[in-house]
């Protein structure tokens, strides 16, 4: 279902904080505008619009709607951005697809891989594009990184991938944030942060799926009103049939870290900000090929590092990764049929998430 005009009219389904970042991204994309924002309370939607419009205005202010259904029924909306909690997401993604709306949804897309498959089937039936909101997939850095990984002068055959994404949560977060409530976010840190580490591992290893998995839920938290506890710290080990092994750690208990280390037979690559690029106008990574030199009694390890970078803002200005995400999405809508590869990436990520969750003895 391609766009009928050069402008993609977006509806935002909920007033979640991350939607403010994507409001700006849509406004600075080449073809997008926000036409409506929906909340369960129209006044809440209007407050969200007023705040965002004051910071990053559209020529015409979006309409505030008091129900999600009203937004989906609007004929003035081509695509919807859905940052609702994971526990609610499947219902509204499917509803959006049935109303013929293209969909960009936050992650995880649903509670299980079976749910994601159902979502993708409905999207295919109704001819709408689906994509999850993993912004780093749209960074120009990945194109450069793939070239380095494939280069004969790079790190050689990959043997090991290790990655971590974490932040330290305060007591208020641990008691009142929806990510501490199993009704809305039953995967806790695994869903919120581990999704990115799993996605990065799969991308690096060319979308191979792990053949062996072990996992551990290291600690948990249980917010006010939460039926069950959810993972606060989680780690996993993955083994692949091409000889690559991988590990990840995600956590609400250790302060900001978002690194990825790729080890090969000839060297390694270090990325210290693979999810949210650090402030600046360049993003990159380090190729490390240390050299151990000995001469009789002299023993020295030489660093031998090379920095690779691309011109890309961390956020808010083109070509930052979130703006490129919307430009990519808009480009997909020019095709005669949806690009199903984006949905397959979501499904594979969810399949691994399901497996490590179960391997750690966790359940929904």
Coordinates of C-alpha atoms in Angstrom, one line a residue:
X1 CA 0.0 0.0 0.0
X2 CA 2.3 2.8 -1.2
X3 CA 1.8 6.4 -0.2
X4 CA -0.5 8.5 -2.4
X5 CA 1.5 11.7 -1.9
X6 CA 5.1 12.8 -1.1
X7 CA 4.3 13.4 2.5
X8 CA 3.9 10.7 5.1
X9 CA 1.3 11.8 7.8
X10 CA 2.2 10.2 11.1
X11 CA 0.1 9.5 14.1
X12 CA 1.7 8.9 17.5
X13 CA -0.1 6.3 19.6
X14 CA 0.7 7.3 23.2
X15 CA 2.6 10.1 24.9
X16 CA 5.6 8.1 26.0
X17 CA 8.8 10.0 26.5
X18 CA 10.7 8.4 23.6
X19 CA 8.0 9.8 21.3
X20 CA 9.4 13.3 21.9
X21 CA 12.7 12.2 20.3
X22 CA 10.9 10.7 17.3
X23 CA 8.6 13.8 17.0
X24 CA 11.8 15.7 16.2
X25 CA 13.1 13.0 14.0
X26 CA 9.9 13.0 11.9
X27 CA 10.0 16.9 11.7
X28 CA 13.6 16.7 10.4
X29 CA 13.0 13.8 8.0
X30 CA 12.5 14.6 4.3
X31 CA 8.9 13.5 4.0
X32 CA 7.3 13.2 7.4
X33 CA 4.9 15.3 9.4
X34 CA 3.0 14.5 12.7
X35 CA -0.7 14.9 12.1
X36 CA -2.2 13.6 15.3
X37 CA -1.2 12.3 18.8
X38 CA -3.5 10.0 20.7
X39 CA -3.7 9.3 24.4
X40 CA -6.4 7.8 26.6
X41 CA -7.0 11.4 27.7
X42 CA -7.2 14.1 25.1
X43 CA -5.8 16.7 27.5
X44 CA -2.7 14.6 27.9
X45 CA -2.3 14.4 24.2
X46 CA -2.7 18.2 23.9
X47 CA -0.1 18.8 26.6
X48 CA 2.3 16.5 24.7
X49 CA 1.7 18.4 21.5
X50 CA 2.0 21.8 23.1
X51 CA 5.4 20.9 24.7
X52 CA 6.8 19.4 21.5
X53 CA 5.4 22.1 19.2
X54 CA 7.1 24.7 21.4
X55 CA 10.4 23.0 21.0
X56 CA 10.2 21.7 17.5
X57 CA 7.1 23.0 15.6
X58 CA 5.3 21.8 12.6
X59 CA 3.7 24.4 10.3
X60 CA 0.3 23.0 11.4
X61 CA -0.1 21.7 14.9
X62 CA -1.1 18.0 15.1
X63 CA -4.6 17.2 16.4
X64 CA -5.0 15.8 19.9
X65 CA -7.2 12.7 20.2
X66 CA -8.7 11.1 23.3
X67 CA -8.5 7.5 22.1
X68 CA -6.2 5.2 20.2
X69 CA -9.1 4.0 18.1
X70 CA -9.9 7.5 16.9
X71 CA -6.4 7.9 15.6
X72 CA -6.5 4.6 13.7
X73 CA -9.9 5.5 12.2
X74 CA -8.6 8.8 10.9
X75 CA -8.2 9.2 7.1
X76 CA -5.5 11.8 7.7
X77 CA -3.0 9.3 9.0
X78 CA -0.7 7.1 6.7
X79 CA 1.5 5.6 9.4
X80 CA 1.6 5.2 13.1
X81 CA 4.4 5.2 15.6
X82 CA 3.6 2.9 18.6
X83 CA 5.7 3.4 21.8
X84 CA 3.1 1.7 24.0
X85 CA 4.3 -0.8 26.7
X86 CA 5.1 -4.3 25.4
X87 CA 2.1 -5.8 27.2
X88 CA -0.2 -3.6 25.1
X89 CA 1.7 -3.4 21.8
X90 CA 0.5 -6.4 19.9
X91 CA -3.2 -5.5 20.2
X92 CA -2.6 -2.0 18.8
X93 CA -0.1 -3.0 16.1
X94 CA -2.7 -5.5 14.8
X95 CA -5.5 -2.9 15.0
X96 CA -3.3 -0.4 13.1
X97 CA -2.5 -2.9 10.4
X98 CA -6.2 -3.8 10.0
X99 CA -6.9 -0.1 9.5
X100 CA -4.3 0.0 6.7
X101 CA -1.7 2.0 8.6
X102 CA 2.0 1.5 8.2
X103 CA 3.7 0.7 11.5
X104 CA 6.9 1.7 13.3
X105 CA 6.7 0.1 16.7
X106 CA 9.0 0.2 19.8
X107 CA 10.7 -3.0 21.0
X108 CA 10.1 -5.7 21.9
X109 CA 7.3 -5.8 19.3
X110 CA 5.3 -8.2 21.5
X111 CA 5.6 -10.7 24.3
X112 CA 6.6 -13.8 22.3
X113 CA 7.9 -14.8 18.9
X114 CA 4.5 -16.4 18.2
X115 CA 2.9 -13.0 18.8
X116 CA 5.4 -11.3 16.5
X117 CA 4.7 -13.9 13.8
X118 CA 1.0 -13.1 14.1
X119 CA 1.7 -9.4 13.8
X120 CA 3.7 -10.0 10.6
X121 CA 1.0 -12.2 9.1
X122 CA -1.6 -9.5 9.7
X123 CA 0.7 -6.8 8.3
X124 CA 1.3 -8.9 5.1
X125 CA -2.4 -9.6 4.7
X126 CA -3.2 -5.9 4.8
X127 CA -0.2 -4.8 2.8
X128 CA 1.4 -2.5 5.3
X129 CA 5.0 -1.9 6.2
X130 CA 6.3 -3.0 9.6
X131 CA 9.5 -2.0 11.3
X132 CA 10.8 -1.9 14.8
X133 CA 12.3 1.2 16.3
X134 CA 16.0 0.1 16.7
X135 CA 17.6 3.3 15.6
X136 CA 21.2 2.1 15.4
X137 CA 20.2 -0.2 12.5
X138 CA 20.0 3.0 10.4
X139 CA 23.3 4.5 11.3
X140 CA 25.9 5.0 8.6
X141 CA 28.4 3.5 11.0
X142 CA 27.0 0.0 10.3
X143 CA 27.8 0.3 6.6
X144 CA 31.4 1.2 7.5
X145 CA 31.6 -1.5 10.1
X146 CA 30.5 -4.2 7.7
X147 CA 33.2 -3.1 5.2
X148 CA 35.8 -3.4 8.0
X149 CA 34.5 -6.8 9.1
X150 CA 34.6 -8.1 5.5
X151 CA 38.0 -6.6 4.7
X152 CA 41.1 -8.8 4.4
X153 CA 43.0 -6.2 6.4
X154 CA 40.4 -6.2 9.2
X155 CA 40.2 -8.5 12.1
X156 CA 40.0 -11.8 10.2
X157 CA 37.5 -14.5 11.0
X158 CA 35.2 -13.5 13.9
X159 CA 35.4 -15.7 16.9
X160 CA 33.8 -13.8 19.8
X161 CA 31.2 -11.1 20.3
X162 CA 30.7 -9.5 23.7
X163 CA 28.3 -6.6 24.4
X164 CA 26.7 -4.7 27.3
X165 CA 23.9 -2.2 27.6
X166 CA 23.0 -0.8 31.0
X167 CA 22.1 2.1 33.2
X168 CA 21.7 2.6 36.9
X169 CA 18.1 3.0 38.0
X170 CA 17.2 4.9 41.2
X171 CA 14.6 3.8 43.7
X172 CA 11.8 5.7 42.1
X173 CA 12.4 3.9 38.8
X174 CA 12.5 0.5 40.6
X175 CA 9.1 1.1 42.3
X176 CA 7.1 3.2 39.8
X177 CA 8.5 2.9 36.3
X178 CA 6.5 0.5 34.0
X179 CA 9.8 -1.3 33.2
X180 CA 9.6 -2.7 36.8
X181 CA 6.0 -4.0 36.2
X182 CA 5.5 -7.4 34.8
X183 CA 2.0 -6.5 33.5
X184 CA 3.5 -4.1 31.0
X185 CA 7.2 -5.1 30.6
X186 CA 7.6 -8.7 31.8
X187 CA 11.1 -9.0 30.3
X188 CA 12.4 -6.1 32.4
X189 CA 16.0 -5.2 31.5
X190 CA 16.1 -8.0 28.9
X191 CA 13.4 -6.5 26.8
X192 CA 14.4 -2.8 27.4
X193 CA 18.1 -3.2 26.9
X194 CA 18.9 -6.8 26.0
X195 CA 16.9 -6.4 22.7
X196 CA 19.7 -4.2 21.4
X197 CA 22.5 -6.5 22.4
X198 CA 20.8 -9.5 20.8
X199 CA 20.1 -7.4 17.6
X200 CA 23.8 -6.3 17.4
X201 CA 25.0 -9.9 17.8
X202 CA 22.7 -11.2 15.1
X203 CA 23.7 -8.4 12.7
X204 CA 27.4 -8.9 13.2
X205 CA 27.0 -12.7 12.6
X206 CA 25.0 -12.2 9.4
X207 CA 21.7 -13.2 11.0
X208 CA 22.7 -16.7 11.9
X209 CA 20.7 -18.1 14.8
X210 CA 22.4 -19.6 17.9
X211 CA 22.5 -23.3 18.2
X212 CA 23.2 -23.4 21.9
X213 CA 22.1 -21.0 24.6
X214 CA 22.7 -20.6 28.4
X215 CA 21.4 -17.7 30.4
X216 CA 21.0 -16.3 33.9
X217 CA 18.7 -13.8 35.5
X218 CA 21.2 -12.3 38.0
X219 CA 18.8 -10.1 39.9
X220 CA 15.2 -9.0 39.8
X221 CA 13.0 -6.1 40.7
X222 CA 9.3 -5.8 41.4
X223 CA 7.6 -2.4 41.2
X224 CA 4.5 -1.3 43.0
X225 CA 1.5 -3.2 41.7
X226 CA 3.6 -5.6 39.6
X227 CA 2.2 -9.2 39.7
X228 CA 5.7 -10.7 39.4
X229 CA 9.3 -9.7 39.5
X230 CA 11.2 -8.9 36.3
X231 CA 14.9 -9.1 35.3
X232 CA 17.0 -6.3 36.6
X233 CA 20.3 -7.9 35.6
X234 CA 20.5 -10.5 32.9
X235 CA 23.4 -12.3 31.1
X236 CA 23.5 -14.9 28.3
X237 CA 26.0 -17.0 26.3
X238 CA 25.3 -17.9 22.7
X239 CA 27.0 -20.4 20.5
X240 CA 26.7 -20.4 16.7
X241 CA 27.4 -23.2 14.1
X242 CA 30.1 -21.1 12.4
X243 CA 32.3 -21.2 15.4
X244 CA 31.4 -17.8 16.8
X245 CA 30.4 -17.4 20.4
X246 CA 28.8 -14.4 22.0
X247 CA 27.8 -13.0 25.3
X248 CA 25.7 -10.1 26.5
X249 CA 24.9 -8.4 29.8
X250 CA 22.0 -6.0 30.3
X251 CA 21.2 -4.2 33.5
X252 CA 19.3 -1.5 35.4
X253 CA 22.0 -1.8 38.1
X254 CA 25.2 -0.5 36.5
X255 CA 25.7 3.0 35.2
X256 CA 25.7 3.9 31.5
X257 CA 27.5 1.4 29.3
X258 CA 26.7 0.5 25.7
X259 CA 29.7 -1.2 24.3
X260 CA 30.4 -4.0 21.8
X261 CA 33.7 -5.9 21.3
X262 CA 34.2 -8.0 18.3
X263 CA 37.2 -10.4 18.5
X264 CA 38.8 -12.0 15.4
X265 CA 41.8 -14.0 14.6
X266 CA 43.8 -10.9 13.5
X267 CA 42.4 -8.2 15.8
X268 CA 39.4 -6.7 17.4
X269 CA 36.9 -3.9 17.1
X270 CA 35.7 -1.8 20.0
X271 CA 32.5 0.3 19.9
X272 CA 31.7 2.2 23.1
X273 CA 28.4 3.7 22.1
X274 CA 26.6 1.4 19.7
X275 CA 23.1 2.2 20.8
X276 CA 23.0 5.9 21.6
X277 CA 26.0 7.7 20.0
X278 CA 27.9 10.0 22.3
X279 CA 27.4 13.8 21.7
X280 CA 29.1 15.0 18.5
X281 CA 29.1 15.1 14.8
X282 CA 31.0 11.8 14.1
X283 CA 30.3 8.2 15.1
X284 CA 32.8 5.5 14.8
X285 CA 34.8 2.5 16.2
X286 CA 38.3 1.4 16.9
X287 CA 40.1 -1.3 15.0
X288 CA 42.8 -2.8 17.3
X289 CA 45.6 -5.0 16.1
X290 CA 48.2 -5.0 18.9
X291 CA 51.7 -6.2 18.2
X292 CA 53.8 -8.1 20.8
X293 CA 57.5 -7.4 20.1
X294 CA 60.4 -9.0 21.9
X295 CA 64.1 -8.5 21.6
X296 CA 66.2 -10.6 23.9
X297 CA 65.2 -9.1 27.3
X298 CA 62.8 -6.4 25.9
X299 CA 59.2 -7.3 25.9
X300 CA 56.7 -4.7 24.6
X301 CA 53.0 -4.7 23.6
X302 CA 52.3 -2.0 21.0
X303 CA 48.7 -0.8 20.7
X304 CA 48.4 -0.4 16.9
X305 CA 44.9 1.1 16.9
X306 CA 43.1 2.7 14.0
X307 CA 40.0 4.9 14.3
X308 CA 37.2 4.7 11.7
X309 CA 34.4 7.2 11.7
X310 CA 31.6 8.6 9.6
X311 CA 30.0 12.1 9.6
X312 CA 26.8 11.7 11.5
X313 CA 25.3 13.6 14.4
X314 CA 24.5 11.8 17.6
X315 CA 20.9 13.0 17.6
X316 CA 18.5 15.7 16.5
X317 CA 20.1 16.8 13.2
X318 CA 20.3 15.0 9.9
X319 CA 21.8 12.5 9.2
X320 CA 21.4 11.2 12.8
X321 CA 20.3 7.6 13.0
X322 CA 16.8 8.3 14.2
X323 CA 16.1 10.8 11.3
X324 CA 17.6 8.3 8.8
X325 CA 15.3 5.6 10.3
X326 CA 12.2 7.7 9.3
X327 CA 13.8 8.5 5.9
X328 CA 14.4 4.8 5.3
X329 CA 10.8 4.0 6.4
X330 CA 9.4 6.7 4.0
X331 CA 11.5 5.3 1.2
X332 CA 10.0 1.8 1.8
X333 CA 6.5 3.2 1.3
X334 CA 7.3 4.2 -2.3
X335 CA 7.5 0.5 -3.2
X336 CA 4.6 -1.5 -4.6
X337 CA 4.9 -4.0 -1.7
X338 CA 6.2 -3.9 1.8
X339 CA 9.8 -4.9 2.6
X340 CA 9.4 -8.0 4.8
X341 CA 13.1 -8.1 5.7
X342 CA 12.5 -5.6 8.6
X343 CA 9.9 -7.9 10.1
X344 CA 12.2 -10.9 9.9
X345 CA 14.8 -9.0 11.8
X346 CA 12.3 -8.3 14.5
X347 CA 11.1 -12.0 14.6
X348 CA 14.7 -13.3 14.9
X349 CA 15.5 -10.9 17.7
X350 CA 12.3 -12.0 19.5
X351 CA 13.1 -15.7 19.0
X352 CA 16.5 -15.3 20.7
X353 CA 15.0 -13.2 23.4
X354 CA 12.4 -15.9 24.1
X355 CA 15.0 -18.6 24.3
X356 CA 17.3 -16.8 26.7
X357 CA 14.4 -15.8 28.9
X358 CA 13.3 -19.4 29.1
X359 CA 16.9 -20.7 29.5
X360 CA 17.2 -18.5 32.6
X361 CA 14.1 -20.0 34.1
X362 CA 11.9 -17.0 33.6
X363 CA 8.3 -17.0 32.5
X364 CA 5.6 -14.6 31.5

